[in-house]
Tab-separated table of C-alpha atoms in Angstrom:
chain	number	residue	atom	x	y	z
L	298	MET	CA	4.735	8.296	31.586
L	299	VAL	CA	2.444	6.154	29.441
L	300	MET	CA	3.000	2.510	30.358
L	301	ILE	CA	2.276	-0.889	28.785
L	302	SER	CA	3.194	-3.846	30.998
L	303	GLU	CA	4.331	-5.979	28.042
L	304	LEU	CA	6.594	-3.235	26.677
L	305	VAL	CA	10.188	-2.965	27.893
L	306	ILE	CA	11.454	0.599	27.519
L	307	ASN	CA	15.169	1.307	27.864
L	308	GLN	CA	16.013	4.442	29.811
L	309	GLU	CA	17.397	6.181	26.710
L	310	ASP	CA	14.057	5.572	24.939
L	311	ASN	CA	11.828	6.990	27.694
L	312	GLU	CA	11.251	10.372	26.094
L	313	ASN	CA	10.520	9.020	22.598
L	314	ALA	CA	8.350	6.217	23.926
L	315	ASN	CA	6.260	8.570	26.034
L	316	PHE	CA	5.779	10.931	23.077
L	317	TYR	CA	4.777	8.274	20.544
L	318	LEU	CA	2.631	6.220	22.901
L	319	LYS	CA	0.626	9.378	23.577
L	320	ASN	CA	0.453	10.607	19.988
L	321	LYS	CA	0.015	7.316	18.140
L	322	GLY	CA	-2.042	5.740	20.915
L	323	LYS	CA	-1.336	2.823	23.246
L	324	ASP	CA	-3.758	0.584	21.373
L	325	LEU	CA	-1.597	0.594	18.238
L	326	TYR	CA	1.389	-0.683	20.234
L	327	MET	CA	-0.744	-3.201	22.127
L	328	HIS	CA	-2.086	-4.535	18.808
L	329	VAL	CA	1.452	-5.085	17.494
L	330	ILE	CA	2.567	-6.678	20.778
L	331	LYS	CA	-0.366	-9.119	20.604
L	332	ILE	CA	0.769	-10.333	17.177
L	333	PHE	CA	4.368	-10.665	18.397
L	334	GLN	CA	3.137	-12.681	21.381
L	335	SER	CA	1.148	-14.912	19.049
L	336	LYS	CA	4.191	-15.538	16.824
L	337	TYR	CA	6.819	-15.787	19.549
L	338	LYS	CA	4.910	-17.752	22.160
L	339	ASN	CA	7.816	-18.029	24.579
L	340	GLU	CA	8.088	-14.249	24.835
L	341	LYS	CA	5.562	-12.141	26.716
L	342	LYS	CA	7.423	-8.830	26.779
L	343	PHE	CA	9.037	-6.979	23.881
L	344	ASN	CA	11.476	-4.122	23.636
L	345	TYR	CA	10.034	-0.757	22.645
L	346	GLN	CA	12.660	-0.403	19.914
L	347	GLU	CA	11.460	-3.512	18.087
L	348	ILE	CA	7.757	-2.689	18.338
L	349	SER	CA	8.328	0.898	17.224
L	350	SER	CA	10.579	-0.411	14.417
L	351	PHE	CA	7.713	-2.538	13.132
L	352	ILE	CA	5.304	0.412	13.205
L	353	ARG	CA	7.801	2.589	11.314
L	354	TYR	CA	8.477	-0.229	8.851
L	355	ASP	CA	4.779	-0.685	8.092
L	356	LYS	CA	4.349	3.066	7.614
L	357	SER	CA	7.381	3.245	5.298
L	358	LEU	CA	6.062	0.290	3.324
L	359	ARG	CA	2.702	2.008	2.847
L	360	ASP	CA	4.394	5.247	1.788
L	361	ILE	CA	6.484	3.439	-0.837
L	362	LEU	CA	3.498	1.510	-2.173
L	363	PHE	CA	1.449	4.707	-2.380
L	364	ARG	CA	4.143	6.268	-4.556
L	365	TYR	CA	4.395	3.301	-6.899
L	366	PHE	CA	0.642	2.954	-7.164
L	367	ALA	CA	0.676	6.576	-8.346
L	368	TYR	CA	3.085	5.556	-11.133
L	369	LEU	CA	0.798	2.646	-11.983
L	370	GLU	CA	-2.246	4.917	-12.100
L	371	GLU	CA	-0.463	7.414	-14.344
L	372	ASN	CA	0.531	4.640	-16.725
L	373	LEU	CA	-2.989	3.225	-16.874
L	374	ARG	CA	-4.411	6.681	-17.502
L	375	ALA	CA	-1.905	7.183	-20.334
L	376	LYS	CA	-3.032	3.910	-21.921
L	377	ILE	CA	-6.681	4.924	-21.999
L	378	LEU	CA	-5.863	8.445	-23.235
L	379	LEU	CA	-3.900	6.949	-26.105
L	380	LYS	CA	-7.055	5.248	-27.405
L	381	LYS	CA	-10.113	7.022	-26.033
L	382	ASP	CA	-11.687	10.450	-25.696
L	383	ILE	CA	-14.806	11.559	-23.899
L	384	ALA	CA	-18.223	11.542	-25.532
L	385	GLU	CA	-20.268	12.618	-22.523
L	386	VAL	CA	-20.589	12.435	-18.775
L	387	VAL	CA	-23.725	10.441	-18.163
L	388	LYS	CA	-24.264	11.302	-14.510
L	389	LYS	CA	-22.705	13.548	-11.897
L	390	GLU	CA	-23.246	13.352	-8.185
L	391	LYS	CA	-21.591	15.753	-5.732
L	392	LYS	CA	-19.098	16.709	-8.460
L	393	GLU	CA	-17.879	13.111	-8.766
L	394	ILE	CA	-18.183	11.423	-12.135
L	395	ILE	CA	-20.269	8.270	-11.879
L	396	ASN	CA	-20.340	7.157	-15.493
L	397	ILE	CA	-18.610	8.243	-18.686
L	398	ASN	CA	-19.274	7.379	-22.310
L	399	LEU	CA	-16.084	7.221	-24.342
L	400	ILE	CA	-15.365	7.291	-28.048
L	401	GLN	CA	-12.309	6.422	-30.128
L	402	ARG	CA	-9.664	9.135	-29.940
L	403	THR	CA	-8.975	10.524	-33.400
L	404	ASN	CA	-6.493	13.320	-32.757
L	405	LEU	CA	-3.364	12.707	-30.676
L	406	ASP	CA	-1.908	16.098	-31.544
L	407	SER	CA	-4.252	18.054	-29.292
L	408	THR	CA	-5.114	17.696	-25.599
L	409	SER	CA	-8.186	15.518	-25.205
L	410	ASN	CA	-11.333	16.425	-23.309
L	411	LEU	CA	-10.945	13.170	-21.374
L	412	TYR	CA	-7.579	14.380	-20.069
L	413	PHE	CA	-9.192	17.525	-18.669
L	414	THR	CA	-12.025	15.444	-17.220
L	415	PHE	CA	-9.442	13.336	-15.385
L	416	ILE	CA	-7.620	16.294	-13.860
L	417	LYS	CA	-10.784	18.201	-12.926
L	418	SER	CA	-12.781	15.333	-11.443
L	419	LYS	CA	-12.440	12.909	-8.548
L	420	ILE	CA	-11.939	9.654	-10.404
L	421	SER	CA	-10.642	7.028	-8.017
L	422	PHE	CA	-8.161	4.335	-8.939
L	423	GLY	CA	-11.018	1.801	-8.834
L	424	ASN	CA	-13.154	3.992	-11.126
L	425	LEU	CA	-10.252	4.293	-13.558
L	426	VAL	CA	-9.789	0.519	-13.658
L	427	GLU	CA	-13.527	0.042	-14.225
L	428	LEU	CA	-13.444	2.585	-17.046
L	429	CYS	CA	-10.603	0.642	-18.666
L	430	VAL	CA	-12.531	-2.620	-18.287
L	431	GLN	CA	-15.665	-1.152	-19.860
L	432	ASN	CA	-13.679	0.206	-22.801
L	433	GLU	CA	-11.525	-2.881	-23.351
L	434	ILE	CA	-8.253	-1.195	-22.447
L	435	LEU	CA	-7.711	-4.182	-20.155
L	436	ASN	CA	-8.246	-7.645	-21.553
L	437	GLN	CA	-10.166	-10.414	-19.822
L	438	ALA	CA	-7.016	-12.037	-18.452
L	439	GLU	CA	-5.917	-8.782	-16.777
L	440	ILE	CA	-9.182	-7.837	-15.066
L	441	GLU	CA	-8.779	-10.018	-11.961
L	442	ASP	CA	-5.193	-8.799	-11.530
L	443	TRP	CA	-6.340	-5.192	-11.514
L	444	LYS	CA	-9.174	-5.911	-9.078
L	445	ASN	CA	-6.564	-7.251	-6.645
L	446	LEU	CA	-4.405	-4.177	-7.195
L	447	VAL	CA	-7.385	-1.919	-6.429
L	448	LYS	CA	-8.025	-3.908	-3.247
L	449	LEU	CA	-4.441	-3.430	-2.011
L	450	ARG	CA	-4.377	0.227	-2.981
L	451	ASN	CA	-7.560	0.828	-0.981
L	452	GLN	CA	-6.019	-0.821	2.081
L	453	ILE	CA	-3.028	1.508	1.855
L	454	MET	CA	-5.287	4.557	1.711
L	455	HIS	CA	-6.962	3.672	5.013
L	456	HIS	CA	-3.748	4.505	6.945
L	457	ASN	CA	-4.017	1.424	9.174
L	458	LEU	CA	-1.388	-1.269	9.631
L	459	LEU	CA	-1.023	-3.008	6.282
L	460	LEU	CA	0.650	-6.249	7.312
L	461	LEU	CA	-1.437	-6.907	10.417
L	462	LYS	CA	-4.737	-5.317	9.350
L	463	ASN	CA	-7.265	-5.993	12.135
L	464	PHE	CA	-5.890	-9.437	13.022
L	465	GLN	CA	-4.860	-10.447	16.522
L	466	GLN	CA	-3.303	-13.822	15.714
L	467	TRP	CA	-0.072	-14.418	13.808
L	468	ASP	CA	-1.451	-17.147	11.518
L	469	LYS	CA	-3.955	-14.717	10.002
L	470	ALA	CA	-1.383	-11.937	9.725
L	471	GLU	CA	1.062	-14.361	8.094
L	472	LYS	CA	-1.570	-15.364	5.523
L	473	ASN	CA	-2.215	-11.669	4.799
L	474	ILE	CA	1.504	-10.998	4.289
L	475	LYS	CA	1.729	-13.861	1.780
L	476	GLU	CA	-1.289	-12.474	-0.086
L	477	ILE	CA	0.244	-8.996	-0.202
L	478	LYS	CA	3.439	-10.426	-1.713
L	479	LYS	CA	1.377	-12.091	-4.450
L	480	ILE	CA	-0.308	-8.787	-5.277
L	481	LEU	CA	3.048	-6.984	-5.266
L	482	LYS	CA	4.172	-9.429	-7.941
L	483	LEU	CA	1.260	-8.113	-10.031
L	484	LEU	CA	2.238	-4.529	-9.238
L	485	ILE	CA	5.732	-5.203	-10.594
L	486	LYS	CA	4.264	-6.905	-13.662
L	487	TYR	CA	2.204	-3.851	-14.616
L	488	LEU	CA	4.693	-1.156	-13.648
L	489	PRO	CA	6.687	0.299	-16.550
L	490	LYS	CA	9.971	-1.650	-16.805
L	491	LYS	CA	11.947	1.451	-15.887
L	492	TYR	CA	10.385	1.382	-12.400
L	493	GLN	CA	10.446	-2.348	-11.672
L	494	LYS	CA	13.998	-2.793	-10.348
L	495	GLY	CA	13.775	0.420	-8.348
L	496	PHE	CA	10.600	-0.796	-6.676
L	497	VAL	CA	12.102	-4.156	-5.680
L	498	PHE	CA	15.292	-2.484	-4.425
L	499	THR	CA	13.372	0.082	-2.366
L	500	ILE	CA	11.133	-2.542	-0.716
L	501	ASN	CA	14.055	-4.889	-0.013
L	502	ASN	CA	16.112	-2.050	1.429
L	503	LEU	CA	13.510	-1.648	4.169
L	504	VAL	CA	14.271	-5.078	5.643
L	505	LYS	CA	18.022	-4.623	6.023
L	506	GLU	CA	19.281	-4.921	9.577
L	507	LYS	CA	19.740	-1.524	11.227
L	508	LYS	CA	22.851	-1.434	13.427
L	509	GLU	CA	21.760	1.701	15.234
L	510	ASN	CA	18.317	0.359	16.061
L	511	GLN	CA	16.852	-3.032	16.908
L	512	PHE	CA	14.912	-4.047	13.819
L	513	THR	CA	11.624	-5.899	13.600
L	514	ARG	CA	11.491	-9.669	13.133
L	515	ILE	CA	8.083	-9.351	11.481
L	516	ASN	CA	8.214	-7.845	8.020
L	517	LEU	CA	7.242	-8.456	4.415
L	518	GLY	CA	10.507	-10.220	3.642
L	519	LYS	CA	12.484	-9.757	0.466
L	520	LEU	CA	10.910	-9.657	-2.967
L	521	ASN	CA	12.529	-11.871	-5.601
L	522	TYR	CA	10.641	-11.251	-8.815
L	523	GLU	CA	13.284	-11.462	-11.502
């Protein structure tokens, strides 16, 4: 049995706890416990159910954000395809496009060469945003917003804890959570309206109390972006 002295494991959770502590790694659980200890200073030990609930919550949050960032990327790509087509690829390196020269799109009735370039090549979300900046698809007021969106999207792709990052003290994690909520407000702003309410509902649904399982006291909190 894998053991952590600060982790209280109920008898009915022994099998699951042993499996996940081995397969996710003790250090992940110890990291989360350290933040809980920093926030709840009068508590030194925490129930396995709550710590595992936080880890599942963070993973679910990342999965949801990944999906909605995909919608955002599709929408941004549609905006640039509505106005631009490809003139030439200036440089290629290891099959990844480094720089593209674009021209005004003149024919919307046929599939553009830029569209095929997008689906054939590894253009990251950050590269797509930069392409839109260079070609004035995004205005000056929007550029900083999109840089922050790229930053959050990159964090999600690293498959590490999103809310805690590499912090070991609650005050830093709390500051990070507040910053994430600010960026999520931007995400909602730039999502197509059809997706906005669904996004807020899906995120808020994650923080509902679970009767069948002790839920985490540390979470993103509810989004209220009407």
